Short mmCIF file of C-alpha atoms in Angstrom, two decimals:
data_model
loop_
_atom_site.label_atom_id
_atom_site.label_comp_id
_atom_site.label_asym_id
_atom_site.label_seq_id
_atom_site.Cartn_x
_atom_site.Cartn_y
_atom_site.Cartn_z
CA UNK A 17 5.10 45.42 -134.15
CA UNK A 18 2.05 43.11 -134.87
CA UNK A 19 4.16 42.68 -138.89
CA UNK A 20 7.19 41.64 -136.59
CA UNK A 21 5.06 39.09 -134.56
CA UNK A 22 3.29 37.89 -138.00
CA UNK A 23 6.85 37.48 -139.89
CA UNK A 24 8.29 35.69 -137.15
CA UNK A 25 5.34 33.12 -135.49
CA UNK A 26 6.62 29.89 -136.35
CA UNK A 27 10.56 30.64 -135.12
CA UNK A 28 8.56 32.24 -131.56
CA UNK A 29 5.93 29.26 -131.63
CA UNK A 30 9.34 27.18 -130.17
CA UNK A 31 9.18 29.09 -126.92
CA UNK A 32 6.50 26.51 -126.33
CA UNK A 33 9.02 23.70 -125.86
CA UNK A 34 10.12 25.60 -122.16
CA UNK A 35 6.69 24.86 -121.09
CA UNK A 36 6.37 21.64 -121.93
CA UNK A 37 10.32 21.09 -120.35
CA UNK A 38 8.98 22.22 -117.38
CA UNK A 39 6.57 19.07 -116.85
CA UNK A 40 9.50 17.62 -115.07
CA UNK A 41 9.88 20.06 -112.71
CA UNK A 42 6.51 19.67 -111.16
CA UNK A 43 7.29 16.02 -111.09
CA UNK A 44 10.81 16.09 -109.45
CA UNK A 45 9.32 18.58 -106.64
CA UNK A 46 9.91 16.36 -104.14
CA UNK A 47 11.69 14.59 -101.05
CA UNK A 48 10.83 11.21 -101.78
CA UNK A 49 14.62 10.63 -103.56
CA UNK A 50 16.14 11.73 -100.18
CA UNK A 51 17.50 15.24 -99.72
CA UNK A 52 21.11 16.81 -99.53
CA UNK A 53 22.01 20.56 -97.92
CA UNK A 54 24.60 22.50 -99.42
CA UNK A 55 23.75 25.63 -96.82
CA UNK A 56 26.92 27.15 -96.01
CA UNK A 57 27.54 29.81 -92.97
CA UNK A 58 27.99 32.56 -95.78
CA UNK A 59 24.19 31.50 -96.59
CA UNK A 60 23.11 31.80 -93.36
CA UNK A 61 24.20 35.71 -93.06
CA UNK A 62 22.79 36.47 -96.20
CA UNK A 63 19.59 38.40 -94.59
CA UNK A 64 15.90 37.42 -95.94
CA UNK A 65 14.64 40.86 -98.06
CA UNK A 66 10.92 40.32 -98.72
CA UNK A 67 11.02 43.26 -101.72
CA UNK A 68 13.32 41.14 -103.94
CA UNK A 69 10.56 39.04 -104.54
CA UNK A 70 9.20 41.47 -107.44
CA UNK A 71 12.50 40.95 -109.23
CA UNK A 72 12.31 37.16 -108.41
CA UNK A 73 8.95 37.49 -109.84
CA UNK A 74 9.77 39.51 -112.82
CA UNK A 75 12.03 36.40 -114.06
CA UNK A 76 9.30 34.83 -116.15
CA UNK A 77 7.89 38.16 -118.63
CA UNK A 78 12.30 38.82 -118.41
CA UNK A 79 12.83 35.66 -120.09
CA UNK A 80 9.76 35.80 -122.75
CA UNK A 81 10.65 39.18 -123.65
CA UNK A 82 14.20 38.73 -124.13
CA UNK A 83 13.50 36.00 -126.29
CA UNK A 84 10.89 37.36 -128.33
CA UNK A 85 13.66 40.67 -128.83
CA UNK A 86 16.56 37.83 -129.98
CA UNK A 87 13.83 36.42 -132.59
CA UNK A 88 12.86 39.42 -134.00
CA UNK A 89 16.42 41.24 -133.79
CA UNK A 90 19.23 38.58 -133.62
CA UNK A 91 18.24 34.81 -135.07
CA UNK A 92 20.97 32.91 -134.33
CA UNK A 93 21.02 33.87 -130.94
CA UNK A 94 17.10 33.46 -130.54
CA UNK A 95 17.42 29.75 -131.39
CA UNK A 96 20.82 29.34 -129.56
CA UNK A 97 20.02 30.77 -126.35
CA UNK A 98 16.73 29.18 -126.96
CA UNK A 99 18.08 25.65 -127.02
CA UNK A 100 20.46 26.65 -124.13
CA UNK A 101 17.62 26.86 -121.79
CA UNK A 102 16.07 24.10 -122.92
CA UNK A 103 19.19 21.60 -122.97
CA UNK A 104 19.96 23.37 -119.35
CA UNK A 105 16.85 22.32 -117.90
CA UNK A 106 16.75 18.97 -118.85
CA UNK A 107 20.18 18.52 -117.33
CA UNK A 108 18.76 20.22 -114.37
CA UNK A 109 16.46 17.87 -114.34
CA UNK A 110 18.62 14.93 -114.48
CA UNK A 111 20.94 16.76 -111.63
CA UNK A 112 17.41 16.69 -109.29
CA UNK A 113 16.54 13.48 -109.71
CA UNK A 114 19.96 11.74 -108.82
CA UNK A 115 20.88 14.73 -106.18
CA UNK A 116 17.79 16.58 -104.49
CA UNK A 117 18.40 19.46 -102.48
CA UNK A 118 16.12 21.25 -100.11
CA UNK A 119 16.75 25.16 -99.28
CA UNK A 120 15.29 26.14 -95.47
CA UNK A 121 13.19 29.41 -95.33
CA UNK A 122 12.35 31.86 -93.07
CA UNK A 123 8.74 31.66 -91.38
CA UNK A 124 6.39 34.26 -92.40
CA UNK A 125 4.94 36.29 -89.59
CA UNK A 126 4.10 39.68 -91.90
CA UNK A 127 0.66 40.37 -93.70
CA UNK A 128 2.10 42.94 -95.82
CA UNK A 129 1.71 42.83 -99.62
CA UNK A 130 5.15 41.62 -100.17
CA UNK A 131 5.20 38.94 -97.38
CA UNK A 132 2.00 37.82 -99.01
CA UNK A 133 3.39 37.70 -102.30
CA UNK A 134 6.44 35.49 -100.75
CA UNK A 135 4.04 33.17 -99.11
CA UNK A 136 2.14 32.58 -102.62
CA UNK A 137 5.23 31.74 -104.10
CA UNK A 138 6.68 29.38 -101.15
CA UNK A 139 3.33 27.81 -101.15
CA UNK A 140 3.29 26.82 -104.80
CA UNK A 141 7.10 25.75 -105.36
CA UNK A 142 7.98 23.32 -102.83
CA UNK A 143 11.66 23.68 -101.41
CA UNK A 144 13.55 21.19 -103.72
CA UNK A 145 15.15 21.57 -106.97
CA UNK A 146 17.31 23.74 -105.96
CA UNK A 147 21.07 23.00 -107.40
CA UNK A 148 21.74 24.31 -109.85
CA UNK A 149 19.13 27.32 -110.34
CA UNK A 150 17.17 27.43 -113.15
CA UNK A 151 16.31 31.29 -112.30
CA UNK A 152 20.12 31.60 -112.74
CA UNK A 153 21.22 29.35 -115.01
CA UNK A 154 17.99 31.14 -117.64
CA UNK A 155 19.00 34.37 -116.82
CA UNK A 156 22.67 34.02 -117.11
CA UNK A 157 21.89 32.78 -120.99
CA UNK A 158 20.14 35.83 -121.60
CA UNK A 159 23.54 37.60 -120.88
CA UNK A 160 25.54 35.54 -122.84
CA UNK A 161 22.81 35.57 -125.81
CA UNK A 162 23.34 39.31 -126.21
CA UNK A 163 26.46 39.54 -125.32
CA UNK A 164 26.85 36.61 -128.53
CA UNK A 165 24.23 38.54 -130.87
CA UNK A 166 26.70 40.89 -132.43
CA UNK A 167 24.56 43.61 -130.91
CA UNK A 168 25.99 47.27 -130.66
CA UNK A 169 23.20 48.41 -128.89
CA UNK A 170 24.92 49.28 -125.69
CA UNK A 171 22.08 50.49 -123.57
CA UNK A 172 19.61 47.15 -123.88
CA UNK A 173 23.00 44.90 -123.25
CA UNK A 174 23.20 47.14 -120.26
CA UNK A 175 20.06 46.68 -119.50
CA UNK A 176 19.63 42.50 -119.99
CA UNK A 177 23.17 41.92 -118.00
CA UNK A 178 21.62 44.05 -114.96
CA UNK A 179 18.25 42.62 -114.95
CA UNK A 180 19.57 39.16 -115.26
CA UNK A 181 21.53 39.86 -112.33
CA UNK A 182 19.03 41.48 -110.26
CA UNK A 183 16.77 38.47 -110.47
CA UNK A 184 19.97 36.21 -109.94
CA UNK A 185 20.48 38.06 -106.70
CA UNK A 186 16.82 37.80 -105.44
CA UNK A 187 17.29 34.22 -105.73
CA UNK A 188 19.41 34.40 -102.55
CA UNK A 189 17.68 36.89 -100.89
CA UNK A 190 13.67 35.67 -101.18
CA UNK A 191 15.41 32.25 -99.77
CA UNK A 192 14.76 29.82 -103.14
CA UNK A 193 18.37 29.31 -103.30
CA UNK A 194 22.19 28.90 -101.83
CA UNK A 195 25.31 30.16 -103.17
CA UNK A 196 26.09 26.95 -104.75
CA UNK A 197 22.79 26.84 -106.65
CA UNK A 198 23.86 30.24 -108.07
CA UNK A 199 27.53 29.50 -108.90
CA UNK A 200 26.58 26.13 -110.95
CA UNK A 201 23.06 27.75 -112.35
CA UNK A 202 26.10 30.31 -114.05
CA UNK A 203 28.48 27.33 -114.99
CA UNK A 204 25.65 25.26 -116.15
CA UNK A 205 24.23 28.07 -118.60
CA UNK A 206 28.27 28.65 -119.78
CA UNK A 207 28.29 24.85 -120.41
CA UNK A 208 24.75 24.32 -122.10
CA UNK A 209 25.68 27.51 -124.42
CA UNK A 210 29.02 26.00 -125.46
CA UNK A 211 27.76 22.55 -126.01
CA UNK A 212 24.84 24.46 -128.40
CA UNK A 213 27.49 26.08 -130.55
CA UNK A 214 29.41 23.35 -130.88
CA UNK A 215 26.24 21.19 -132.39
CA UNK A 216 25.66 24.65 -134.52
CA UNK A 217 21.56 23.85 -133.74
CA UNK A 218 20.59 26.63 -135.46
CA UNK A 219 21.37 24.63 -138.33
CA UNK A 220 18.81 22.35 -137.89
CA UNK A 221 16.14 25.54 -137.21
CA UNK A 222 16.79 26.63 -140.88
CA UNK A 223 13.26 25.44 -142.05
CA UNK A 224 11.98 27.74 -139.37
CA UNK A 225 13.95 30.62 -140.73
CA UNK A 226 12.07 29.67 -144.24
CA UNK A 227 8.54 29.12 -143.77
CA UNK A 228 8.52 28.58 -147.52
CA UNK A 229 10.35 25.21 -147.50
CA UNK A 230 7.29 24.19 -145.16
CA UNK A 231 4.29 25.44 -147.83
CA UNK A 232 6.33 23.75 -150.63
CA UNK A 233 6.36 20.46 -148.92
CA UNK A 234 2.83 20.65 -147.97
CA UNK A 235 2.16 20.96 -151.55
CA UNK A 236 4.07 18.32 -153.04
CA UNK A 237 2.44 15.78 -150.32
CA UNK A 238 -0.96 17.46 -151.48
CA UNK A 239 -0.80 16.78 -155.35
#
Protein backbone atom coordinates (compact mmCIF):
# COMPACT_ATOMS: atom_id res chain seq x y z
CA UNK A 1 0.00 0.00 0.00
CA UNK A 2 2.59 2.69 1.08
CA UNK A 3 4.61 1.35 -2.78
CA UNK A 4 1.07 2.22 -4.31
CA UNK A 5 0.95 5.71 -2.59
CA UNK A 6 4.86 6.25 -3.47
CA UNK A 7 4.31 5.15 -7.35
CA UNK A 8 1.44 7.24 -7.70
CA UNK A 9 2.10 10.86 -5.56
CA UNK A 10 2.34 13.25 -8.21
CA UNK A 11 -1.05 11.91 -10.31
CA UNK A 12 -2.87 12.01 -6.32
CA UNK A 13 -0.99 15.41 -5.48
CA UNK A 14 -3.97 16.88 -8.11
CA UNK A 15 -6.66 16.13 -5.58
CA UNK A 16 -5.30 19.36 -4.21
CA UNK A 17 -6.91 21.45 -6.96
CA UNK A 18 -10.70 20.52 -5.16
CA UNK A 19 -9.46 22.39 -2.26
CA UNK A 20 -8.29 25.19 -3.67
CA UNK A 21 -11.84 25.15 -6.08
CA UNK A 22 -13.54 25.33 -3.08
CA UNK A 23 -12.23 29.00 -2.16
CA UNK A 24 -15.26 30.12 -4.04
CA UNK A 25 -17.60 28.49 -2.17
CA UNK A 26 -16.81 30.16 1.06
CA UNK A 27 -16.99 33.33 -0.89
CA UNK A 28 -20.39 32.87 -2.70
CA UNK A 29 -22.00 31.79 0.85
CA UNK A 30 -24.14 34.42 0.85
CA UNK A 31 -27.50 36.52 0.41
CA UNK A 32 -26.09 39.63 -0.59
CA UNK A 33 -26.84 38.66 -4.64
CA UNK A 34 -30.55 38.27 -3.63
CA UNK A 35 -32.05 34.83 -3.09
CA UNK A 36 -34.49 32.52 -5.16
CA UNK A 37 -36.67 29.32 -3.59
CA UNK A 38 -37.18 26.43 -5.61
CA UNK A 39 -39.06 24.54 -2.42
CA UNK A 40 -41.72 22.56 -3.85
CA UNK A 41 -44.78 20.87 -1.73
CA UNK A 42 -43.05 17.38 -2.49
CA UNK A 43 -40.06 19.09 -0.41
CA UNK A 44 -42.04 20.05 2.22
CA UNK A 45 -43.29 16.26 3.02
CA UNK A 46 -40.02 14.99 2.76
CA UNK A 47 -39.60 14.51 6.78
CA UNK A 48 -36.25 15.95 8.53
CA UNK A 49 -34.13 12.48 9.70
CA UNK A 50 -31.35 13.73 12.00
CA UNK A 51 -29.29 10.11 11.48
CA UNK A 52 -28.66 10.81 7.76
CA UNK A 53 -26.35 13.27 8.76
CA UNK A 54 -23.45 10.52 9.23
CA UNK A 55 -23.92 9.63 5.57
CA UNK A 56 -24.11 13.41 4.70
CA UNK A 57 -21.01 13.53 6.66
CA UNK A 58 -19.29 10.58 5.25
CA UNK A 59 -19.34 12.50 1.69
CA UNK A 60 -15.90 14.01 2.10
CA UNK A 61 -13.41 10.58 3.16
CA UNK A 62 -16.25 8.91 0.15
CA UNK A 63 -14.91 11.18 -2.33
CA UNK A 64 -10.98 11.05 -1.30
CA UNK A 65 -11.10 7.45 -1.17
CA UNK A 66 -12.77 6.81 -4.31
CA UNK A 67 -10.37 8.86 -5.94
CA UNK A 68 -7.32 7.67 -4.48
CA UNK A 69 -8.88 3.76 -5.60
CA UNK A 70 -9.39 5.29 -9.50
CA UNK A 71 -5.56 6.51 -9.30
CA UNK A 72 -4.14 3.58 -8.14
CA UNK A 73 -6.58 1.06 -10.07
CA UNK A 74 -8.12 2.83 -13.14
CA UNK A 75 -6.02 6.13 -14.57
CA UNK A 76 -8.04 7.40 -17.00
CA UNK A 77 -10.89 7.51 -14.91
CA UNK A 78 -8.85 9.01 -11.86
CA UNK A 79 -8.01 12.09 -13.96
CA UNK A 80 -11.44 12.14 -15.77
CA UNK A 81 -13.68 11.99 -12.95
CA UNK A 82 -11.10 14.10 -11.34
CA UNK A 83 -11.51 16.99 -13.75
CA UNK A 84 -15.32 16.32 -13.69
CA UNK A 85 -15.54 17.55 -10.22
CA UNK A 86 -13.46 20.15 -10.67
CA UNK A 87 -15.03 21.64 -14.04
CA UNK A 88 -18.55 20.89 -12.08
CA UNK A 89 -17.78 23.08 -9.34
CA UNK A 90 -16.64 25.90 -11.03
CA UNK A 91 -19.84 25.90 -13.04
CA UNK A 92 -21.54 25.57 -9.77
CA UNK A 93 -19.98 28.33 -8.89
CA UNK A 94 -20.86 30.44 -11.73
CA UNK A 95 -24.68 29.01 -11.33
CA UNK A 96 -24.48 30.67 -7.44
CA UNK A 97 -23.32 33.72 -8.22
CA UNK A 98 -25.89 34.72 -11.03
CA UNK A 99 -28.82 32.51 -9.23
CA UNK A 100 -28.54 32.11 -5.28
CA UNK A 101 -30.78 29.90 -3.61
CA UNK A 102 -31.50 29.53 0.04
CA UNK A 103 -32.91 26.03 1.48
CA UNK A 104 -35.19 26.63 4.95
CA UNK A 105 -34.37 24.19 7.87
CA UNK A 106 -35.92 22.83 10.62
CA UNK A 107 -35.12 24.44 14.18
CA UNK A 108 -33.16 22.34 16.44
CA UNK A 109 -34.76 21.68 19.78
CA UNK A 110 -32.73 18.09 20.52
CA UNK A 111 -29.31 17.80 22.48
CA UNK A 112 -28.72 14.43 21.25
CA UNK A 113 -25.43 13.51 19.53
CA UNK A 114 -26.91 13.58 16.16
CA UNK A 115 -28.92 16.86 16.55
CA UNK A 116 -25.61 18.23 17.72
CA UNK A 117 -23.78 17.00 14.91
CA UNK A 118 -26.62 18.71 12.54
CA UNK A 119 -26.30 21.95 14.34
CA UNK A 120 -22.30 21.94 13.75
CA UNK A 121 -22.87 21.48 10.30
CA UNK A 122 -25.86 24.16 9.83
CA UNK A 123 -23.73 26.46 11.79
CA UNK A 124 -20.69 26.29 9.55
CA UNK A 125 -22.39 26.14 5.94
CA UNK A 126 -24.71 28.90 5.65
CA UNK A 127 -28.06 28.06 3.71
CA UNK A 128 -27.08 29.18 0.12
CA UNK A 129 -25.46 27.45 -2.65
CA UNK A 130 -27.75 25.20 -2.96
CA UNK A 131 -28.74 24.50 -6.86
CA UNK A 132 -27.31 22.40 -8.15
CA UNK A 133 -25.66 20.15 -5.26
CA UNK A 134 -22.26 19.71 -5.18
CA UNK A 135 -22.79 16.63 -2.61
CA UNK A 136 -24.72 15.23 -5.63
CA UNK A 137 -23.34 16.35 -8.52
CA UNK A 138 -19.50 14.75 -6.72
CA UNK A 139 -21.05 11.76 -5.84
CA UNK A 140 -22.95 11.06 -8.94
CA UNK A 141 -19.27 11.25 -10.83
CA UNK A 142 -18.03 8.71 -8.65
CA UNK A 143 -20.79 6.42 -10.20
CA UNK A 144 -20.20 7.23 -13.53
CA UNK A 145 -16.21 7.01 -12.97
CA UNK A 146 -16.56 3.32 -12.16
CA UNK A 147 -19.14 2.58 -14.01
CA UNK A 148 -16.52 4.22 -17.08
CA UNK A 149 -13.28 2.42 -15.56
CA UNK A 150 -13.71 -0.84 -17.37
CA UNK A 151 -13.92 -2.35 -13.90
CA UNK A 152 -15.31 -6.01 -13.48
CA UNK A 153 -15.19 -5.81 -9.99
CA UNK A 154 -18.86 -6.10 -9.32
CA UNK A 155 -18.99 -5.86 -5.58
CA UNK A 156 -16.97 -2.25 -5.12
CA UNK A 157 -19.27 -0.86 -8.25
CA UNK A 158 -21.99 -2.08 -5.99
CA UNK A 159 -20.70 -0.62 -3.36
CA UNK A 160 -19.66 3.18 -4.88
CA UNK A 161 -23.28 3.40 -6.78
CA UNK A 162 -25.01 2.74 -3.20
CA UNK A 163 -22.89 4.92 -1.17
CA UNK A 164 -23.09 7.68 -3.65
CA UNK A 165 -26.67 7.40 -3.36
CA UNK A 166 -27.01 7.17 0.24
CA UNK A 167 -25.21 10.45 0.72
CA UNK A 168 -27.32 11.86 -2.31
CA UNK A 169 -30.39 10.99 -0.32
CA UNK A 170 -29.21 12.55 3.03
CA UNK A 171 -28.92 15.63 1.17
CA UNK A 172 -32.74 15.87 1.26
CA UNK A 173 -33.28 14.51 4.40
CA UNK A 174 -30.56 16.58 6.85
CA UNK A 175 -32.39 19.70 4.95
CA UNK A 176 -29.08 21.10 2.77
CA UNK A 177 -31.04 20.59 -0.27
CA UNK A 178 -34.43 20.44 -2.59
CA UNK A 179 -35.32 18.08 -5.19
CA UNK A 180 -34.21 20.37 -7.83
CA UNK A 181 -30.73 20.74 -6.33
CA UNK A 182 -30.54 16.92 -6.59
CA UNK A 183 -31.98 16.41 -10.11
CA UNK A 184 -29.46 19.15 -11.73
CA UNK A 185 -26.41 18.15 -9.15
CA UNK A 186 -27.08 14.51 -11.38
CA UNK A 187 -27.45 16.36 -14.83
CA UNK A 188 -24.66 18.65 -14.06
CA UNK A 189 -22.12 15.69 -13.16
CA UNK A 190 -23.61 13.78 -16.65
CA UNK A 191 -22.76 17.08 -18.44
CA UNK A 192 -19.26 17.97 -16.81
CA UNK A 193 -18.27 14.11 -17.51
CA UNK A 194 -19.25 14.33 -21.18
CA UNK A 195 -17.75 17.67 -21.81
CA UNK A 196 -14.29 15.95 -20.09
CA UNK A 197 -14.28 13.14 -22.62
CA UNK A 198 -14.89 15.06 -25.30
CA UNK A 199 -11.60 17.41 -24.48
CA UNK A 200 -9.88 13.75 -23.83
CA UNK A 201 -8.01 15.77 -20.59
CA UNK A 202 -6.32 12.95 -19.68
CA UNK A 203 -4.30 13.73 -22.53
CA UNK A 204 -2.92 16.62 -21.21
CA UNK A 205 -2.19 14.56 -17.60
CA UNK A 206 0.27 12.30 -19.59
CA UNK A 207 3.40 13.95 -17.95
CA UNK A 208 1.79 12.95 -14.70
CA UNK A 209 1.44 9.39 -15.82
CA UNK A 210 5.45 9.71 -16.56
CA UNK A 211 7.22 11.25 -13.83
CA UNK A 212 10.29 10.65 -15.97
CA UNK A 213 9.51 13.29 -18.63
CA UNK A 214 9.54 15.70 -15.46
CA UNK A 215 13.33 14.52 -14.08
CA UNK A 216 14.53 14.72 -17.74
CA UNK A 217 13.45 18.25 -18.13
CA UNK A 218 14.75 19.26 -14.86
CA UNK A 219 17.99 18.09 -16.09
CA UNK A 220 18.31 19.58 -19.32
CA UNK A 221 17.34 23.15 -17.63
CA UNK A 222 20.12 22.13 -14.99
CA UNK A 223 23.18 21.56 -17.38
Amino acid sequence: MIKKFKDNLLPLMLMILIPLTNIFYGLLNNSTRGVYSLVTDLDKAIPFSKVFIIPYMLWYPFIVLTLVYFCFYYKDAYYKTLSTLVLGMILCYGVYFFFQTTVPRPELIDEDILTKVVRIVYNSDNPYNCFPSIHVLTSYAMIIGMRKSGSNNQKVKNAISATAWIVILSTLLVKQHVILDVVFGVMFAKLTYKIIEKLKIERCMLWIKKPSWWWTMKRKLET
